[in-house]
mmCIF file with all atom_site columns, C-alpha atoms in Angstrom:
data_model
loop_
_atom_site.group_PDB
_atom_site.id
_atom_site.type_symbol
_atom_site.label_atom_id
_atom_site.label_alt_id
_atom_site.label_comp_id
_atom_site.label_asym_id
_atom_site.label_entity_id
_atom_site.label_seq_id
_atom_site.pdbx_PDB_ins_code
_atom_site.Cartn_x
_atom_site.Cartn_y
_atom_site.Cartn_z
_atom_site.occupancy
_atom_site.B_iso_or_equiv
_atom_site.pdbx_formal_charge
_atom_site.auth_seq_id
_atom_site.auth_comp_id
_atom_site.auth_asym_id
_atom_site.auth_atom_id
_atom_site.pdbx_PDB_model_num
ATOM 1  C CA . MET D 1 1  ? 76.152 60.640 78.975  1.00 0.00 ? 1  MET D CA 1
ATOM 2  C CA . LYS D 1 2  ? 74.538 64.023 79.420  1.00 0.00 ? 2  LYS D CA 1
ATOM 3  C CA . ARG D 1 3  ? 73.254 64.879 82.957  1.00 0.00 ? 3  ARG D CA 1
ATOM 4  C CA . THR D 1 4  ? 69.492 65.465 83.310  1.00 0.00 ? 4  THR D CA 1
ATOM 5  C CA . SER D 1 5  ? 68.324 66.946 86.509  1.00 0.00 ? 5  SER D CA 1
ATOM 6  C CA . ILE D 1 6  ? 65.135 65.751 88.258  1.00 0.00 ? 6  ILE D CA 1
ATOM 7  C CA . ASN D 1 7  ? 63.556 69.172 87.890  1.00 0.00 ? 7  ASN D CA 1
ATOM 8  C CA . ASN D 1 8  ? 64.007 68.943 84.113  1.00 0.00 ? 8  ASN D CA 1
ATOM 9  C CA . LYS D 1 9  ? 62.556 65.390 84.206  1.00 0.00 ? 9  LYS D CA 1
ATOM 10 C CA . LEU D 1 10 ? 59.506 66.620 86.086  1.00 0.00 ? 10 LEU D CA 1
ATOM 11 C CA . ILE D 1 11 ? 59.038 69.576 83.692  1.00 0.00 ? 11 ILE D CA 1
ATOM 12 C CA . LEU D 1 12 ? 59.198 67.178 80.628  1.00 0.00 ? 12 LEU D CA 1
ATOM 13 C CA . SER D 1 13 ? 56.725 64.731 82.282  1.00 0.00 ? 13 SER D CA 1
ATOM 14 C CA . PHE D 1 14 ? 54.331 67.622 82.967  1.00 0.00 ? 14 PHE D CA 1
ATOM 15 C CA . LEU D 1 15 ? 54.606 68.971 79.424  1.00 0.00 ? 15 LEU D CA 1
ATOM 16 C CA . GLY D 1 16 ? 54.079 65.356 78.197  1.00 0.00 ? 16 GLY D CA 1
ATOM 17 C CA . LEU D 1 17 ? 50.994 64.902 80.403  1.00 0.00 ? 17 LEU D CA 1
ATOM 18 C CA . LEU D 1 18 ? 49.633 68.158 79.038  1.00 0.00 ? 18 LEU D CA 1
ATOM 19 C CA . LEU D 1 19 ? 50.130 67.020 75.461  1.00 0.00 ? 19 LEU D CA 1
ATOM 20 C CA . ILE D 1 20 ? 48.317 63.917 76.252  1.00 0.00 ? 20 ILE D CA 1
ATOM 21 C CA . VAL D 1 21 ? 45.361 65.788 77.939  1.00 0.00 ? 21 VAL D CA 1
ATOM 22 C CA . MET D 1 22 ? 45.168 68.175 74.850  1.00 0.00 ? 22 MET D CA 1
ATOM 23 C CA . LEU D 1 23 ? 45.114 65.112 72.318  1.00 0.00 ? 23 LEU D CA 1
ATOM 24 C CA . VAL D 1 24 ? 42.445 63.480 74.558  1.00 0.00 ? 24 VAL D CA 1
ATOM 25 C CA . VAL D 1 25 ? 40.337 66.660 74.560  1.00 0.00 ? 25 VAL D CA 1
ATOM 26 C CA . GLY D 1 26 ? 40.580 67.051 70.926  1.00 0.00 ? 26 GLY D CA 1
ATOM 27 C CA . ILE D 1 27 ? 39.665 63.395 70.204  1.00 0.00 ? 27 ILE D CA 1
ATOM 28 C CA . ALA D 1 28 ? 36.783 63.516 72.752  1.00 0.00 ? 28 ALA D CA 1
ATOM 29 C CA . ASN D 1 29 ? 35.476 66.689 70.997  1.00 0.00 ? 29 ASN D CA 1
ATOM 30 C CA . ARG D 1 30 ? 35.389 64.949 67.580  1.00 0.00 ? 30 ARG D CA 1
ATOM 31 C CA . VAL D 1 31 ? 33.776 61.758 68.874  1.00 0.00 ? 31 VAL D CA 1
ATOM 32 C CA . THR D 1 32 ? 31.039 63.413 70.575  1.00 0.00 ? 32 THR D CA 1
ATOM 33 C CA . ASN D 1 33 ? 29.126 66.600 69.945  1.00 0.00 ? 33 ASN D CA 1
ATOM 34 C CA . ASP D 1 34 ? 27.918 66.803 73.485  1.00 0.00 ? 34 ASP D CA 1
ATOM 35 C CA . PHE D 1 35 ? 30.155 69.261 75.522  1.00 0.00 ? 35 PHE D CA 1
ATOM 36 C CA . ILE D 1 36 ? 29.456 67.667 78.914  1.00 0.00 ? 36 ILE D CA 1
ATOM 37 C CA . THR D 1 37 ? 30.222 64.129 77.667  1.00 0.00 ? 37 THR D CA 1
ATOM 38 C CA . ALA D 1 38 ? 33.417 65.471 76.018  1.00 0.00 ? 38 ALA D CA 1
ATOM 39 C CA . GLN D 1 39 ? 34.620 67.165 79.183  1.00 0.00 ? 39 GLN D CA 1
ATOM 40 C CA . ALA D 1 40 ? 33.825 64.069 81.293  1.00 0.00 ? 40 ALA D CA 1
ATOM 41 C CA . ILE D 1 41 ? 35.839 61.768 78.903  1.00 0.00 ? 41 ILE D CA 1
ATOM 42 C CA . SER D 1 42 ? 38.619 64.299 78.948  1.00 0.00 ? 42 SER D CA 1
ATOM 43 C CA . VAL D 1 43 ? 38.745 64.497 82.731  1.00 0.00 ? 43 VAL D CA 1
ATOM 44 C CA . ALA D 1 44 ? 38.524 60.681 83.257  1.00 0.00 ? 44 ALA D CA 1
ATOM 45 C CA . LEU D 1 45 ? 41.355 59.970 80.752  1.00 0.00 ? 45 LEU D CA 1
ATOM 46 C CA . GLY D 1 46 ? 43.492 62.846 81.973  1.00 0.00 ? 46 GLY D CA 1
ATOM 47 C CA . LEU D 1 47 ? 43.202 61.654 85.587  1.00 0.00 ? 47 LEU D CA 1
ATOM 48 C CA . ALA D 1 48 ? 44.044 58.129 84.437  1.00 0.00 ? 48 ALA D CA 1
ATOM 49 C CA . ALA D 1 49 ? 47.215 59.326 82.663  1.00 0.00 ? 49 ALA D CA 1
ATOM 50 C CA . ALA D 1 50 ? 48.223 61.545 85.499  1.00 0.00 ? 50 ALA D CA 1
ATOM 51 C CA . ILE D 1 51 ? 47.863 58.524 87.978  1.00 0.00 ? 51 ILE D CA 1
ATOM 52 C CA . ILE D 1 52 ? 49.785 56.253 85.728  1.00 0.00 ? 52 ILE D CA 1
ATOM 53 C CA . LEU D 1 53 ? 52.622 58.703 84.991  1.00 0.00 ? 53 LEU D CA 1
ATOM 54 C CA . GLY D 1 54 ? 52.707 59.854 88.613  1.00 0.00 ? 54 GLY D CA 1
ATOM 55 C CA . GLY D 1 55 ? 53.001 56.325 89.714  1.00 0.00 ? 55 GLY D CA 1
ATOM 56 C CA . ILE D 1 56 ? 55.876 55.529 87.329  1.00 0.00 ? 56 ILE D CA 1
ATOM 57 C CA . PHE D 1 57 ? 58.010 58.645 88.030  1.00 0.00 ? 57 PHE D CA 1
ATOM 58 C CA . SER D 1 58 ? 57.395 58.571 91.891  1.00 0.00 ? 58 SER D CA 1
ATOM 59 C CA . LYS D 1 59 ? 58.349 54.806 92.035  1.00 0.00 ? 59 LYS D CA 1
ATOM 60 C CA . SER D 1 60 ? 61.548 55.581 90.124  1.00 0.00 ? 60 SER D CA 1
ATOM 61 C CA . ILE D 1 61 ? 62.505 58.343 92.489  1.00 0.00 ? 61 ILE D CA 1
ATOM 62 C CA . VAL D 1 62 ? 61.435 56.493 95.666  1.00 0.00 ? 62 VAL D CA 1
ATOM 63 C CA . ARG D 1 63 ? 63.447 53.349 94.739  1.00 0.00 ? 63 ARG D CA 1
ATOM 64 C CA . ARG D 1 64 ? 66.586 55.266 94.365  1.00 0.00 ? 64 ARG D CA 1
ATOM 65 C CA . LEU D 1 65 ? 66.109 57.142 97.576  1.00 0.00 ? 65 LEU D CA 1
ATOM 66 C CA . THR D 1 66 ? 65.294 54.045 99.541  1.00 0.00 ? 66 THR D CA 1
ATOM 67 C CA . SER D 1 67 ? 68.398 52.368 98.236  1.00 0.00 ? 67 SER D CA 1
ATOM 68 C CA . LEU D 1 68 ? 70.446 55.292 99.374  1.00 0.00 ? 68 LEU D CA 1
ATOM 69 C CA . SER D 1 69 ? 68.777 55.344 102.665 1.00 0.00 ? 69 SER D CA 1
ATOM 70 C CA . ASN D 1 70 ? 69.489 51.652 103.320 1.00 0.00 ? 70 ASN D CA 1
ATOM 71 C CA . VAL D 1 71 ? 73.197 52.037 102.400 1.00 0.00 ? 71 VAL D CA 1
ATOM 72 C CA . ALA D 1 72 ? 73.387 55.032 104.779 1.00 0.00 ? 72 ALA D CA 1
ATOM 73 C CA . LYS D 1 73 ? 71.807 53.053 107.626 1.00 0.00 ? 73 LYS D CA 1
ATOM 74 C CA . GLU D 1 74 ? 74.455 50.389 107.106 1.00 0.00 ? 74 GLU D CA 1
ATOM 75 C CA . ILE D 1 75 ? 77.216 52.875 106.917 1.00 0.00 ? 75 ILE D CA 1
ATOM 76 C CA . SER D 1 76 ? 75.804 54.470 110.142 1.00 0.00 ? 76 SER D CA 1
ATOM 77 C CA . ARG D 1 77 ? 76.066 51.066 111.872 1.00 0.00 ? 77 ARG D CA 1
ATOM 78 C CA . GLY D 1 78 ? 79.739 50.839 111.170 1.00 0.00 ? 78 GLY D CA 1
ATOM 79 C CA . ASP D 1 79 ? 79.939 48.874 107.968 1.00 0.00 ? 79 ASP D CA 1
ATOM 80 C CA . LEU D 1 80 ? 82.240 51.188 106.120 1.00 0.00 ? 80 LEU D CA 1
ATOM 81 C CA . SER D 1 81 ? 82.808 48.720 103.310 1.00 0.00 ? 81 SER D CA 1
ATOM 82 C CA . LYS D 1 82 ? 79.455 49.537 101.773 1.00 0.00 ? 82 LYS D CA 1
ATOM 83 C CA . GLU D 1 83 ? 79.376 51.563 98.692  1.00 0.00 ? 83 GLU D CA 1
ATOM 84 C CA . ILE D 1 84 ? 76.561 53.683 97.403  1.00 0.00 ? 84 ILE D CA 1
ATOM 85 C CA . PRO D 1 85 ? 75.650 52.447 93.925  1.00 0.00 ? 85 PRO D CA 1
ATOM 86 C CA . PHE D 1 86 ? 74.608 55.032 91.325  1.00 0.00 ? 86 PHE D CA 1
ATOM 87 C CA . LEU D 1 87 ? 73.305 54.432 87.972  1.00 0.00 ? 87 LEU D CA 1
ATOM 88 C CA . SER D 1 88 ? 71.803 57.768 86.914  1.00 0.00 ? 88 SER D CA 1
ATOM 89 C CA . GLN D 1 89 ? 73.081 61.036 85.718  1.00 0.00 ? 89 GLN D CA 1
ATOM 90 C CA . ASP D 1 90 ? 70.848 63.292 87.820  1.00 0.00 ? 90 ASP D CA 1
ATOM 91 C CA . GLU D 1 91 ? 71.159 64.739 91.404  1.00 0.00 ? 91 GLU D CA 1
ATOM 92 C CA . ILE D 1 92 ? 70.396 61.512 93.120  1.00 0.00 ? 92 ILE D CA 1
ATOM 93 C CA . ARG D 1 93 ? 73.664 59.767 92.528  1.00 0.00 ? 93 ARG D CA 1
#
């Protein structure tokens, strides 16, 4: 399986979010002829998409870091039988 860095994942997610916002702006401009209303709809939907995607990506990263931290604490307490599980192909293994 090809290794994808976290940096590349973040860049791709940003570009995906940018595409979503551009689509929302285009749809909002077609639905309403009022510029202010179109901008308000675009901002609201763009923020909602950013919050949702940000939550998904941050939860994924934090979950793996928490798992690594917990295993590191066990090892530092002297339990050398612990193994660090890795399931991804990025920097956090």
